[in-house]
CSV table of C-alpha atoms and ligand atoms in Angstrom, one decimal:
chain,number,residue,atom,x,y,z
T,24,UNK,CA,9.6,37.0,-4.4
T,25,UNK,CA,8.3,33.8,-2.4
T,26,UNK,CA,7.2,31.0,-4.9
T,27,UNK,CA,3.6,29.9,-4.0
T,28,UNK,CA,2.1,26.4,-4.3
T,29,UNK,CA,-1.4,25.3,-4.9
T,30,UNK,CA,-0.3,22.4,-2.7
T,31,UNK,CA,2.8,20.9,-0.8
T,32,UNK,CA,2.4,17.0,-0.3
T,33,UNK,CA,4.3,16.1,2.2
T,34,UNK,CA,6.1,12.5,1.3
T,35,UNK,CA,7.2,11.0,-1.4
T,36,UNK,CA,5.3,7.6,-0.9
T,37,UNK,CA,3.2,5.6,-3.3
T,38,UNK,CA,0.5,7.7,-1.5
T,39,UNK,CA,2.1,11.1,-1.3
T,40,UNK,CA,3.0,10.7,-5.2
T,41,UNK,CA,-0.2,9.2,-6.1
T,42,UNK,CA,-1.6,12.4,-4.8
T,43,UNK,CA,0.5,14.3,-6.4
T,44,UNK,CA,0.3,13.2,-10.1
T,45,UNK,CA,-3.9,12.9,-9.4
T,46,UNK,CA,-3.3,17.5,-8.3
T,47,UNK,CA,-0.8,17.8,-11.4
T,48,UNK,CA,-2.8,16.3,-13.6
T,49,UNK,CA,-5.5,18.5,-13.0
T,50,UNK,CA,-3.5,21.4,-13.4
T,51,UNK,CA,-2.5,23.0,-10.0
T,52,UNK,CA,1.0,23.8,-8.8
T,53,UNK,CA,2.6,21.1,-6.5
T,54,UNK,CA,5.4,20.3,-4.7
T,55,UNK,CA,6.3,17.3,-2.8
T,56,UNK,CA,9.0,16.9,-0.1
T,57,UNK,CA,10.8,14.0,0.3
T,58,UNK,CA,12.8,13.5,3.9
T,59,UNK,CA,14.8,11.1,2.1
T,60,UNK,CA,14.4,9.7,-1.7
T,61,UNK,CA,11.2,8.8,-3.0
T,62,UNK,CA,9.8,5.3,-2.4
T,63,UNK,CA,12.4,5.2,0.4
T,64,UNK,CA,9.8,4.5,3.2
T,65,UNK,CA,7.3,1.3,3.0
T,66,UNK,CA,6.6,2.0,-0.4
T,67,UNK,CA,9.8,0.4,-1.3
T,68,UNK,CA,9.9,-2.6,1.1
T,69,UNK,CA,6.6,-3.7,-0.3
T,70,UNK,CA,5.8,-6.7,-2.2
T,71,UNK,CA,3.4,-5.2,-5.0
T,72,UNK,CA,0.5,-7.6,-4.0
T,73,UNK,CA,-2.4,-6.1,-5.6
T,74,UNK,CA,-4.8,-8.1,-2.8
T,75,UNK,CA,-7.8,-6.8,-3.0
T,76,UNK,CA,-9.7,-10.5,-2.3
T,77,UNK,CA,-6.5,-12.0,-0.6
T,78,UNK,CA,-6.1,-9.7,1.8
T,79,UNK,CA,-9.6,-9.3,3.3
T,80,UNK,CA,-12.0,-11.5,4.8
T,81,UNK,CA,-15.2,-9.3,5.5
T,82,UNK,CA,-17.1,-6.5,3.3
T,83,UNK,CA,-17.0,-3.0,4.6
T,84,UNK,CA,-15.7,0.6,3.2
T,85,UNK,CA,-12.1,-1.0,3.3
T,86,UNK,CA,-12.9,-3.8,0.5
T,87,UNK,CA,-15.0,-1.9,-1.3
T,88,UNK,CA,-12.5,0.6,-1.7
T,89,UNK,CA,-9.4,-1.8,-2.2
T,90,UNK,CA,-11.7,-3.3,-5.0
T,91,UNK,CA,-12.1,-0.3,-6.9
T,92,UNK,CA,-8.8,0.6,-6.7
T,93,UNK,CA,-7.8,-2.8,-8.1
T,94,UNK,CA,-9.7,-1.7,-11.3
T,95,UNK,CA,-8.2,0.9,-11.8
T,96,UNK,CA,-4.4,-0.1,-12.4
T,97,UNK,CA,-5.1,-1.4,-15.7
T,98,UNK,CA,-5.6,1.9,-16.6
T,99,UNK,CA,-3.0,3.6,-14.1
T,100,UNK,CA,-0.3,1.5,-15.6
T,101,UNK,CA,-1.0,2.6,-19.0
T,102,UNK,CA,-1.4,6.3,-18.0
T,103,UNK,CA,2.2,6.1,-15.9
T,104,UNK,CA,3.8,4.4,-18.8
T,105,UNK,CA,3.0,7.4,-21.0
T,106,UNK,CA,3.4,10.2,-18.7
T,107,UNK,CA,6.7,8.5,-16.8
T,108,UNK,CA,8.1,6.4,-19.8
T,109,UNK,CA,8.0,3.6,-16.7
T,110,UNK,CA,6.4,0.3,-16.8
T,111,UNK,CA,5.1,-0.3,-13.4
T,112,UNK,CA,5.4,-3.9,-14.4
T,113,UNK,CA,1.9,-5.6,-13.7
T,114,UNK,CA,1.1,-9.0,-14.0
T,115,UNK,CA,-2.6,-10.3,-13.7
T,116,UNK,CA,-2.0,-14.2,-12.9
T,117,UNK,CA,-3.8,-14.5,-9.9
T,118,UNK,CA,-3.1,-15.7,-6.7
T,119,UNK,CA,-3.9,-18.7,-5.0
T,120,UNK,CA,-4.6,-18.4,-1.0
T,121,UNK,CA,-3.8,-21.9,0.8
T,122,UNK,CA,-4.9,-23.9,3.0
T,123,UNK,CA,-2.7,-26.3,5.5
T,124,UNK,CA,-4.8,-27.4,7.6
T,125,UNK,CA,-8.7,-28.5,8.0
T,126,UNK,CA,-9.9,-25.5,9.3
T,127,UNK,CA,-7.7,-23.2,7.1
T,128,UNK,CA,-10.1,-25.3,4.3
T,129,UNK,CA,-13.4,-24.9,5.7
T,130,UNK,CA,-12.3,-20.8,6.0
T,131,UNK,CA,-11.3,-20.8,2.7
T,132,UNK,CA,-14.6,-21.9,1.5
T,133,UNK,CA,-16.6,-19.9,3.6
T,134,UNK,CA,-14.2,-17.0,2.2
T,135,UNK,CA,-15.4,-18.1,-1.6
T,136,UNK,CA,-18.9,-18.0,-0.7
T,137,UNK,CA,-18.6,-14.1,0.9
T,138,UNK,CA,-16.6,-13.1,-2.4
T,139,UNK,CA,-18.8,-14.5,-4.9
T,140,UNK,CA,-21.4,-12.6,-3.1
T,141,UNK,CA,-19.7,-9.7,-4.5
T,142,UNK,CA,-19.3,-11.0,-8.1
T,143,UNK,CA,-16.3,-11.8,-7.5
T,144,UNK,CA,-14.2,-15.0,-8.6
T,145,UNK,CA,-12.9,-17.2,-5.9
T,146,UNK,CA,-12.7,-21.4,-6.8
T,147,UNK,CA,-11.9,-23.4,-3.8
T,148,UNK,CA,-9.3,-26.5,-5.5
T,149,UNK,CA,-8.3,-29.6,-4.2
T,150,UNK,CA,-4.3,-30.2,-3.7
T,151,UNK,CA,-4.4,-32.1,-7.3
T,152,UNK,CA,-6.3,-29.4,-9.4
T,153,UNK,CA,-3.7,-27.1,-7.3
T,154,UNK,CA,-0.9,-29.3,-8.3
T,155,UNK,CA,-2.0,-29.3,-11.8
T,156,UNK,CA,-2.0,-25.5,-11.9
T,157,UNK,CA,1.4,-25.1,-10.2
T,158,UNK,CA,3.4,-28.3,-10.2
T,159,UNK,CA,6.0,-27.1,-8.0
T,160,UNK,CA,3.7,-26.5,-5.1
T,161,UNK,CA,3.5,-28.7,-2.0
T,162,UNK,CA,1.8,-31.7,-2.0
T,163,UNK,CA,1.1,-31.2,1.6
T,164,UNK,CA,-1.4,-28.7,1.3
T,165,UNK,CA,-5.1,-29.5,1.9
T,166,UNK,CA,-6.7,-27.2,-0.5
T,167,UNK,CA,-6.0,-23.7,-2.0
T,168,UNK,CA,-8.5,-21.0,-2.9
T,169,UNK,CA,-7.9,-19.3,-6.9
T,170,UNK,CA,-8.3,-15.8,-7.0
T,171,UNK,CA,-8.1,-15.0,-10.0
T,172,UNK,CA,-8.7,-11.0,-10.2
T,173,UNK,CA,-6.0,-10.2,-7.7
T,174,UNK,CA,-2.7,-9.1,-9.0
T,175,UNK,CA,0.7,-7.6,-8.5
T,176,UNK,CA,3.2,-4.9,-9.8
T,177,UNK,CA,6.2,-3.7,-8.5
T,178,UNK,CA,5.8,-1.1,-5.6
T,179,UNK,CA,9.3,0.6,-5.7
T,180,UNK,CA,8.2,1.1,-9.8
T,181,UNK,CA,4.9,2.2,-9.0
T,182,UNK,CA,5.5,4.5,-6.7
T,183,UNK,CA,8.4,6.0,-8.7
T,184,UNK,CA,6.3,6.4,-12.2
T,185,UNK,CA,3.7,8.1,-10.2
T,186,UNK,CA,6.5,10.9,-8.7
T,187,UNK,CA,7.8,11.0,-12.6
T,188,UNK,CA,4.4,11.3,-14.5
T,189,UNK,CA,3.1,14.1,-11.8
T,190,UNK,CA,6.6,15.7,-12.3
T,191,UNK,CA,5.7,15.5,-16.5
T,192,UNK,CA,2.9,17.7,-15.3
T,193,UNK,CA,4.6,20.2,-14.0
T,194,UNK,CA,5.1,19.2,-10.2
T,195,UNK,CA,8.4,19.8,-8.4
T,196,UNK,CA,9.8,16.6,-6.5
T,197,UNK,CA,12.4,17.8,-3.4
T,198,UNK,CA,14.2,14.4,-1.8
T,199,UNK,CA,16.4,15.4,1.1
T,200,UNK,CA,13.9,18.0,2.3
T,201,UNK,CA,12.7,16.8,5.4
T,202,UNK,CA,9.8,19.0,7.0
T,203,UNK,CA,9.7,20.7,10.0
T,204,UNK,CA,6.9,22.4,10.9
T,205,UNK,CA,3.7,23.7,9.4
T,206,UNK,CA,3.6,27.1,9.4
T,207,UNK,CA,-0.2,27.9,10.2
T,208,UNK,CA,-1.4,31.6,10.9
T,209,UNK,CA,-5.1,32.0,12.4
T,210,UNK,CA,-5.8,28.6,12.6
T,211,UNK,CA,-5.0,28.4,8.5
T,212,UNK,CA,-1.8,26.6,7.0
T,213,UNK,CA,0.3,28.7,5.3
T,214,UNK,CA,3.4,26.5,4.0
T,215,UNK,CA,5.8,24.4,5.5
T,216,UNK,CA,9.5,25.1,7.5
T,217,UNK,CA,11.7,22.4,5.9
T,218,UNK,CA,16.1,22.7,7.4
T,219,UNK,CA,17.1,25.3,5.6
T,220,UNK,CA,13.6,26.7,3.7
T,221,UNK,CA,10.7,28.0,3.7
T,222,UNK,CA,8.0,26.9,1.3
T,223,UNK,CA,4.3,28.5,0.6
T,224,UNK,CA,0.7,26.8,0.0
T,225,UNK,CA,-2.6,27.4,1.6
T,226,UNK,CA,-2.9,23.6,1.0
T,227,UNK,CA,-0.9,20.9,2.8
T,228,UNK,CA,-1.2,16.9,2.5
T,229,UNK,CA,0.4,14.5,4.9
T,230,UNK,CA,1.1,11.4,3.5
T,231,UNK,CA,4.5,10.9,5.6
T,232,UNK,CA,3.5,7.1,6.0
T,233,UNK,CA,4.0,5.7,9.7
T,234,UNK,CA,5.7,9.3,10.1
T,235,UNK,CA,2.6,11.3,10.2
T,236,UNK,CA,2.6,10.5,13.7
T,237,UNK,CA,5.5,13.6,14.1
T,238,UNK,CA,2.8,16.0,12.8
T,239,UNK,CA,0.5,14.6,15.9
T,240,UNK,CA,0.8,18.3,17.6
T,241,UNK,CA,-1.2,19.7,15.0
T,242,UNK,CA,-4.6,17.4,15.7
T,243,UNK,CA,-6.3,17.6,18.6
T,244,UNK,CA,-8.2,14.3,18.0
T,245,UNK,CA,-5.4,11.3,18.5
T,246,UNK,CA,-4.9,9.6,15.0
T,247,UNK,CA,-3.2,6.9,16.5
T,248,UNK,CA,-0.3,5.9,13.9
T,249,UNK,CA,2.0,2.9,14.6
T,250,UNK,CA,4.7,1.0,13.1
T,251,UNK,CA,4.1,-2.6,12.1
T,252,UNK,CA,7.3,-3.7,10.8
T,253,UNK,CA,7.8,-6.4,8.0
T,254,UNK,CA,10.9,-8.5,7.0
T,255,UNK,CA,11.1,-9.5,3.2
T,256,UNK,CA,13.8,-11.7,1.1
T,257,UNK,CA,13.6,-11.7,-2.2
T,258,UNK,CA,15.6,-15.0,-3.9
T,259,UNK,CA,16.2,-15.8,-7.4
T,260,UNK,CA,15.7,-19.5,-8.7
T,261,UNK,CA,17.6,-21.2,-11.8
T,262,UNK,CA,13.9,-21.2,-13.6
T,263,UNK,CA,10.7,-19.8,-13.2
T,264,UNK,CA,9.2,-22.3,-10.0
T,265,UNK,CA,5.5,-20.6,-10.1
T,266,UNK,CA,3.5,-18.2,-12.5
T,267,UNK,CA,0.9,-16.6,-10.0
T,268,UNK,CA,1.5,-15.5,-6.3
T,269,UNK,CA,1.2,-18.5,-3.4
T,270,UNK,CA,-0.4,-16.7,-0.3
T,271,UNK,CA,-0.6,-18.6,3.1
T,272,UNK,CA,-0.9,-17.6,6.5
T,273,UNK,CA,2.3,-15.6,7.7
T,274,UNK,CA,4.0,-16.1,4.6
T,275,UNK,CA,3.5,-15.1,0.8
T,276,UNK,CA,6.3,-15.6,-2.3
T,277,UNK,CA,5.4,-13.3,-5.3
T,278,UNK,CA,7.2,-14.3,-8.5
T,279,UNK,CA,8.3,-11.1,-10.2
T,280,UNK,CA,8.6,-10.4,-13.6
T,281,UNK,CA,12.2,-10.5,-13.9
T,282,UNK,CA,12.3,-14.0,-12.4
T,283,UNK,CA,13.3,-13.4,-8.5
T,284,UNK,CA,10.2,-13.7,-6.6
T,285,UNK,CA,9.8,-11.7,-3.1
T,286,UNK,CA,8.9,-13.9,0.3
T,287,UNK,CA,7.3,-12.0,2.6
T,288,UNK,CA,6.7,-11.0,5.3
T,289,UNK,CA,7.1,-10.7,9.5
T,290,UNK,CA,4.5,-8.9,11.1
T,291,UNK,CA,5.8,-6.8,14.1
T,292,UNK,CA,3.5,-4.3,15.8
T,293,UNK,CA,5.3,-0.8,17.4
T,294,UNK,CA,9.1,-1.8,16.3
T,295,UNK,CA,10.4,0.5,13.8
T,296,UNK,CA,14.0,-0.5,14.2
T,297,UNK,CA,15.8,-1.4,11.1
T,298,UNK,CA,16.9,-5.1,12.1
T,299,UNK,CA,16.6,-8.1,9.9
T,300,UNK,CA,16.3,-10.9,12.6
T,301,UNK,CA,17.7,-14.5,11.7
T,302,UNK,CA,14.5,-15.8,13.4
T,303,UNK,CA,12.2,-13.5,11.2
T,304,UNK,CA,14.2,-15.1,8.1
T,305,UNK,CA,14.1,-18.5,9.2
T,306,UNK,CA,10.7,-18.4,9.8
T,307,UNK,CA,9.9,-17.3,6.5
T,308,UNK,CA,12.3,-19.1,4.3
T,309,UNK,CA,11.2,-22.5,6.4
T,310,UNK,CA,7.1,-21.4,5.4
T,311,UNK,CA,8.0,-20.7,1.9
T,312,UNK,CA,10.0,-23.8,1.3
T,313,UNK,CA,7.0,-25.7,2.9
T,314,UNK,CA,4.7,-24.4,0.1
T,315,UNK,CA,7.6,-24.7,-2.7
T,316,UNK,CA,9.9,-27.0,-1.7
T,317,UNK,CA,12.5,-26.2,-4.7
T,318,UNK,CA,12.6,-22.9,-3.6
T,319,UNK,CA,16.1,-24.3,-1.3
T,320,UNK,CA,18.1,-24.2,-4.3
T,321,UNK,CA,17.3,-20.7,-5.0
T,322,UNK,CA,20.3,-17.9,-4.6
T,323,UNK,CA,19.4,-15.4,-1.5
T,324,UNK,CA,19.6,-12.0,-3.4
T,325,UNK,CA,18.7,-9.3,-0.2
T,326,UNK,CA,16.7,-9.3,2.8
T,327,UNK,CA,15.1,-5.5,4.3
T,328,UNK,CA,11.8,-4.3,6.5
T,329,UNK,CA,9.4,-1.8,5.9
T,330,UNK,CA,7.4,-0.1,8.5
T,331,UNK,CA,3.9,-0.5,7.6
T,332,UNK,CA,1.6,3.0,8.7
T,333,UNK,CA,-1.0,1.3,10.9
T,334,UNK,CA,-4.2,2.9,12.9
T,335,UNK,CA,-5.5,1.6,15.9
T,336,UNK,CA,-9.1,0.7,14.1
T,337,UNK,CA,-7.2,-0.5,10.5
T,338,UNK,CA,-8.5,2.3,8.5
T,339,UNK,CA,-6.7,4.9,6.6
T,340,UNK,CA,-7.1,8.1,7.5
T,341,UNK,CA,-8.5,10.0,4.3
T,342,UNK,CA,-9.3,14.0,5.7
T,343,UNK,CA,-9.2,17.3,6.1
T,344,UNK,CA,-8.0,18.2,9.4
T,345,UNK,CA,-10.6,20.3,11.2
T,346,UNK,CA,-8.4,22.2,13.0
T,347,UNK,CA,-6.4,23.7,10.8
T,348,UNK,CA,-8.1,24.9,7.7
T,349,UNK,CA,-6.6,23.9,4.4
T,350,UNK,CA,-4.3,20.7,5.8
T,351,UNK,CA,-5.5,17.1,4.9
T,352,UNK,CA,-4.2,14.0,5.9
T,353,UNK,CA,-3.9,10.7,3.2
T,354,UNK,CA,-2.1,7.8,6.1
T,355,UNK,CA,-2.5,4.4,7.4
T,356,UNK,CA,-2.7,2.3,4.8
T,357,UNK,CA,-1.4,-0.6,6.9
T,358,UNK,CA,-1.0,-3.5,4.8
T,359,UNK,CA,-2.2,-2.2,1.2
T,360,UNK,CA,-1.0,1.0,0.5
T,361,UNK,CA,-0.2,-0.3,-3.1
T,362,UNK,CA,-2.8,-1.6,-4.1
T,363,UNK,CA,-4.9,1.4,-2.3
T,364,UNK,CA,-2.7,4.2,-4.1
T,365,UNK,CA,-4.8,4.8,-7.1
T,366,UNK,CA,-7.9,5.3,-5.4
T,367,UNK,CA,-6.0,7.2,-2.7
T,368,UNK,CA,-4.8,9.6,-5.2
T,369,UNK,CA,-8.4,10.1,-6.8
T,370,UNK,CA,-10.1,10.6,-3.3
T,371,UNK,CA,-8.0,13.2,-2.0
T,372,UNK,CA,-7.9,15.6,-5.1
T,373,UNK,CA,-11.3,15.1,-5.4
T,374,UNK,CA,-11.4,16.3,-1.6
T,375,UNK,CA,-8.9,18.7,-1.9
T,376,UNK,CA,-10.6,20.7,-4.9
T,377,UNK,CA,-14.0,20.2,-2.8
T,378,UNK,CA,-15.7,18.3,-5.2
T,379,UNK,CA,-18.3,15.5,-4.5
T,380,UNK,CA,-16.9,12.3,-2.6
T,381,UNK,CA,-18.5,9.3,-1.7
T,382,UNK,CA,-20.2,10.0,1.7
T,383,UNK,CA,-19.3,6.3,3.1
T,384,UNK,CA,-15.9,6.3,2.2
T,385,UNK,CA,-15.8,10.3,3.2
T,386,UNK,CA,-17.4,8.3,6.7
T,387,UNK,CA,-15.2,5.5,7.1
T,388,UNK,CA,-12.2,7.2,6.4
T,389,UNK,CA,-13.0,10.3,8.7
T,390,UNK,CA,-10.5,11.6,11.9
T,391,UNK,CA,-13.4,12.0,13.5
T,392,UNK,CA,-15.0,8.3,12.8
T,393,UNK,CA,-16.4,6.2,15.9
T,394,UNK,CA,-14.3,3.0,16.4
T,395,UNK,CA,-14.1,1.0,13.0
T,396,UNK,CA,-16.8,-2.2,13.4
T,397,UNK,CA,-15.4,-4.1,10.8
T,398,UNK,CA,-12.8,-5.1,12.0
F,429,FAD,P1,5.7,5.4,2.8
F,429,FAD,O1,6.0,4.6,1.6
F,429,FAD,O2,6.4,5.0,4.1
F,429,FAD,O3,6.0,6.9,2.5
F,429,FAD,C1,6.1,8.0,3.4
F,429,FAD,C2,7.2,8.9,3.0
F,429,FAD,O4,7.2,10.1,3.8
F,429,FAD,C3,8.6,8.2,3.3
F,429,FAD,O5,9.3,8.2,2.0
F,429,FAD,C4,9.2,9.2,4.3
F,429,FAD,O6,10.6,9.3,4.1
F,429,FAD,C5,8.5,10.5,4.0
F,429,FAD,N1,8.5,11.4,5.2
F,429,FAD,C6,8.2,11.1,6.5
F,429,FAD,N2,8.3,12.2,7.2
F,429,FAD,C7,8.6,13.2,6.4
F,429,FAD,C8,8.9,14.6,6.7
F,429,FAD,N3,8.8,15.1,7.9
F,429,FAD,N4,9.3,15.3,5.6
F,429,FAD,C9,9.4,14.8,4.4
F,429,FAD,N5,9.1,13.5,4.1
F,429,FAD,C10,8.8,12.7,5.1
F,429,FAD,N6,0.9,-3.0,0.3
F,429,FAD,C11,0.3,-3.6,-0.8
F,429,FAD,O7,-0.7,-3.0,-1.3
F,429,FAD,N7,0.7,-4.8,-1.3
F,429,FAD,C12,1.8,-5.5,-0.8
F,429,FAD,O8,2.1,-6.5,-1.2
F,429,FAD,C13,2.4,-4.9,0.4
F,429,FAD,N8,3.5,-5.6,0.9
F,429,FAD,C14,4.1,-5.0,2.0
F,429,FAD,C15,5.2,-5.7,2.5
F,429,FAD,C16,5.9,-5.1,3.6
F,429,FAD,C17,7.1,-5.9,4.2
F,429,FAD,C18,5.5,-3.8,4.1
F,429,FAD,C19,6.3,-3.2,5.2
F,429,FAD,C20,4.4,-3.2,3.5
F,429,FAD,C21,3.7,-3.8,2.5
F,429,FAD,N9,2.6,-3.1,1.9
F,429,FAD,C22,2.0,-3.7,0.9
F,429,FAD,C23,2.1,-1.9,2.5
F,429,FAD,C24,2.6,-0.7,1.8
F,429,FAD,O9,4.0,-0.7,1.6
F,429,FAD,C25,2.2,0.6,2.5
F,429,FAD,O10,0.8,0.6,2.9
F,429,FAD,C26,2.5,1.8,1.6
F,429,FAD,O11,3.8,1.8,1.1
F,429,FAD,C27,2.3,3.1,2.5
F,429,FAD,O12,2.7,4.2,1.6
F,429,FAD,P2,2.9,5.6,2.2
F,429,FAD,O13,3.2,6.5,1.1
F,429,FAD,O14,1.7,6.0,3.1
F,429,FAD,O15,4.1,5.5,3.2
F,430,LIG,N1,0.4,-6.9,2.1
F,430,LIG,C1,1.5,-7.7,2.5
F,430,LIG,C2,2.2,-7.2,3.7
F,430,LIG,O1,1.9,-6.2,4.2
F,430,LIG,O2,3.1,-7.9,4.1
C-alpha cells in the first residue's frame, strides 16, 4: 500500500526544516527530501548573523518581518534544544556596524535615527568609545554604529536542530533523495518522482534554496531565482580578539562560540560555481585585518561558498502556487535566510493549514506581487 503524507517539503535547508518542524509540531505527517545532506546547500556556508538592524537600511515588510523573527530565537533555541538535544549556540553580544570613511559616518547616523524610529537600539560611537568596547579594533575607523539587539548562532546547528526536533515529532528526513518531478493530476499535486521512488502528499513545499529555479516549469508567472555566491574563511586566533560581531562594508568577522570567528563574505551575482578565488580571499582577509589588525596571527582553518537564493525584487517568495492546487513555495531568502527561518517556518504552516496570515506580509511576499518598491 502507498504511504501518504500530509506534506513533502522539498529541501532540507534552514527553511525547508524550519517548515518542517513548524507541520510536525502541529501534528501532520511530513517528509522532507534532501538532494544531498541536510544544511548541505547555503544553509551551511552561512555565517549565523542574526542581522535584523545590520542588514537593512529602510523599513518595509522585509524588516518588519526579519525583526520578528529575531524575537523569536530566544525561544526557538530553547524549544530545539529540547526537542533536538542541540544547542544552536546563540550568542546576544551585539554587533557593531563601522564606519571608514566620512560618509560611511554620516549614513550611519542617519541609519540610528531610522531605527530608533522603530524602538530600536542603535548608538552611533566615536573610534575611542569603540576602542574602549573592543580594544583590538582598528584605530583607523571613524566611527562605528552599536547594535545591540542583533545577534548570531550557528547556521549549520540551526538548521540541523530544526531537521532533528521535527524528526522528534514524528517527521521522516530522506538525504540523498533528490526530486524529480511533481507529480500533479488535474491541475492538483499529488506527490513527488524522486530516482528510484515515488512519494504521496496532496501538499508540496519548495524550499530547494537557489534550486527552486529547476521547479520553474511548474509556474507560469517567472519567479526569477538566482545564485549570488559568497566566499567565507573562518580562522582561529590564539585568544578571543573580539566579543561581538565587527560588520563593515563587504566584509564582516563573527567570533563564534568555540573561539574561531567566520570572515565573510564575496558577493557574486549568477555564479554558482564552486571556486574559492585567491582574489575573493585576499580581499577579505586584507578588509578583515584592516578592522582587526591581530587577526594576521590567526591560523587559516577552511575557506568554502554558498550560493545565496536571490529574487530579482529581493523578496522571498512566501506562496501558494496558483497553478497548481496544493504546492507552495518558501525561497529567496537572499542574504538572511537564518535569521528569517523562524518566522518562515511559522508563516508557511500557518498558510499551509489555511489559517489567518498577515495580509501585508501575505502581499509582499506574493508570486504574484508588483515590483518590490523598497528596494
Ligand atoms: P539552502 O540552505 O540552499 O537549502 C536548499 C536545499 O534544497 C539544499 O540543501 C539542496 O541540496 C536542496 N535541494 C535543492 N534541490 C533539490 C531537489 N530537487 N530535491 C531535493 N533537495 C533539493 N543568512 C543569515 O541570516 N545570516 C548570515 O549571516 C548569513 N550569511 C551568509 C553567508 C554566505 C556566504 C551565504 C552564501 C549565505 C548567507 N546567509 C546568511 C544566507 C542564508 O545562508 C540563506 O538565505 C539560507 O541558508 C537559505 O536557506 P534555504 O533553506 O532556502 O536554502
Ligand atoms: N548575511 C551575510 C551574507 O549573506 O553574507
Amino acid at each position: 500500500m502507498r504511504k501518504m503524507y500530509d506534506q513533502i517539503v522539498i529541501g532540507g535547508g534552514v527553511i525547508g526544516c524550519s517548515i518542517a518542524y513548524q507541520l510536525a509540531k502541529r501534528g501532520y505527517q511530513v517528509l522532507v527530501l534532501e538532494k544531498d545532506s541536510v544544511a548541505s546547500g547555503a544553509s551551511s556556508a552561512a555565517a549565523g548573523m542574526l542581522g535584523a538592524q545590520v542588514e537593512f537600511t529602510q523599513d518595509g515588510p522585509l524588516f518588519q518581518f526579519a525583526r520578528e523573527s529575531r524575537q523569536l530565537y530566544p525561544q526557538i533555541e530553547k524549544e530545539l534544544f529540547e526537542y533536538s538535544g542541540i544547542d544552536i549556540q546563540l550568542i546576544q553580544k551585539g554587533m557593531y556596524k563601522m564606519a571608514l570613511t566620512e560618509e560611511q559616518l554620516n549614513h550611519l547616523q542617519q541609519l540610528a535615527a531610522f531605527q530608533k524610529q522603530f524602538g530600536e537600539e542603535a548608538y552611533v560611537l566615536t573610534p575611542d568609545d569603540m576602542m574602549a568596547r573592543e580594544q583590538k579594533v582598528s584605530n583607523q575607523i571613524k566611527g562605528a554604529l552599536h547594535i545591540p539587539g542583533d545577534g548570531q548562532v550557528s547556521a549549520i546547528h540551526v538548521t540541523k536542530a530544526f531537521a532533528k526536533a521535527a524528526e522528534s515529532f514524528g517527521a521522516e528526513v530522506k538525504e540523498n533523495t533528490s526530486v524529480e518531478e511533481l507529480l500533479i493530476e488535474n491541475e492538483k499535486v499529488s506527490g513527488v518522482v524522486t530516482k528510484s521512488e515515488t512519494f504521496y502528499a496532496e501538499k508540496v513545499v519548495l524550499a530547494s534554496g537557489v534550486w527552486t529555479k529547476d521547479f520553474q516549469r511548474y509556474f507560469t508567472k517567472d519567479t526569477e531565482m538566482y545564485p549570488v555566491k559568497g566566499e567565507c574563511i573562518s580562522v582561529r586566533p590564539d585568544q578571543p580578539l573580539v566579543e561581538a560581531t565587527i560588520f563593515s562594508e563587504g566584509c564582516y568577522i563573527v567570533p563564534k562560540k568555540d573561539g574561531h570567528m567566520i570572515i565573510g563574505a564575496t558577493s557574486l551575482p549568477y555564479q554558482m560555481d564552486k571556486k574559492v578565488s585567491a582574489g575573493g580571499i585576499h580581499s577579505l582577509l586584507d578588509k578583515a585585518m584592516y578592522l582587526i589588525p591581530e587577526i594576521k596571527d590567526a591560523e587559516i582553518e577552511k575557506v568554502w561558498t554558498g550560493f545565496r537564493p536571490q529574487t530579482k525584487d529581493e523578496l522571498p517568495y512566501l506562496d501558494k502556487v496558483d497553478e497548481v492546487e496544493g504546492l507552495f513555495i518558501a525561497a529567496g531568502h537572499y542574504r538572511n535566510g537564518i535569521l528569517l527561518a523562524p518566522i518562515t517556518g511559522l508563516f508557511m504552516a500557518d498558510l499551509i493549514e489555511g489559517k489567518a496570515i498577515s495580509s501585508v506580509y501575505q502581499e509582499a511576499f506574493s508570486i504574484k506581487r508588483k515590483q518590490n518598491t523598497y528596494v
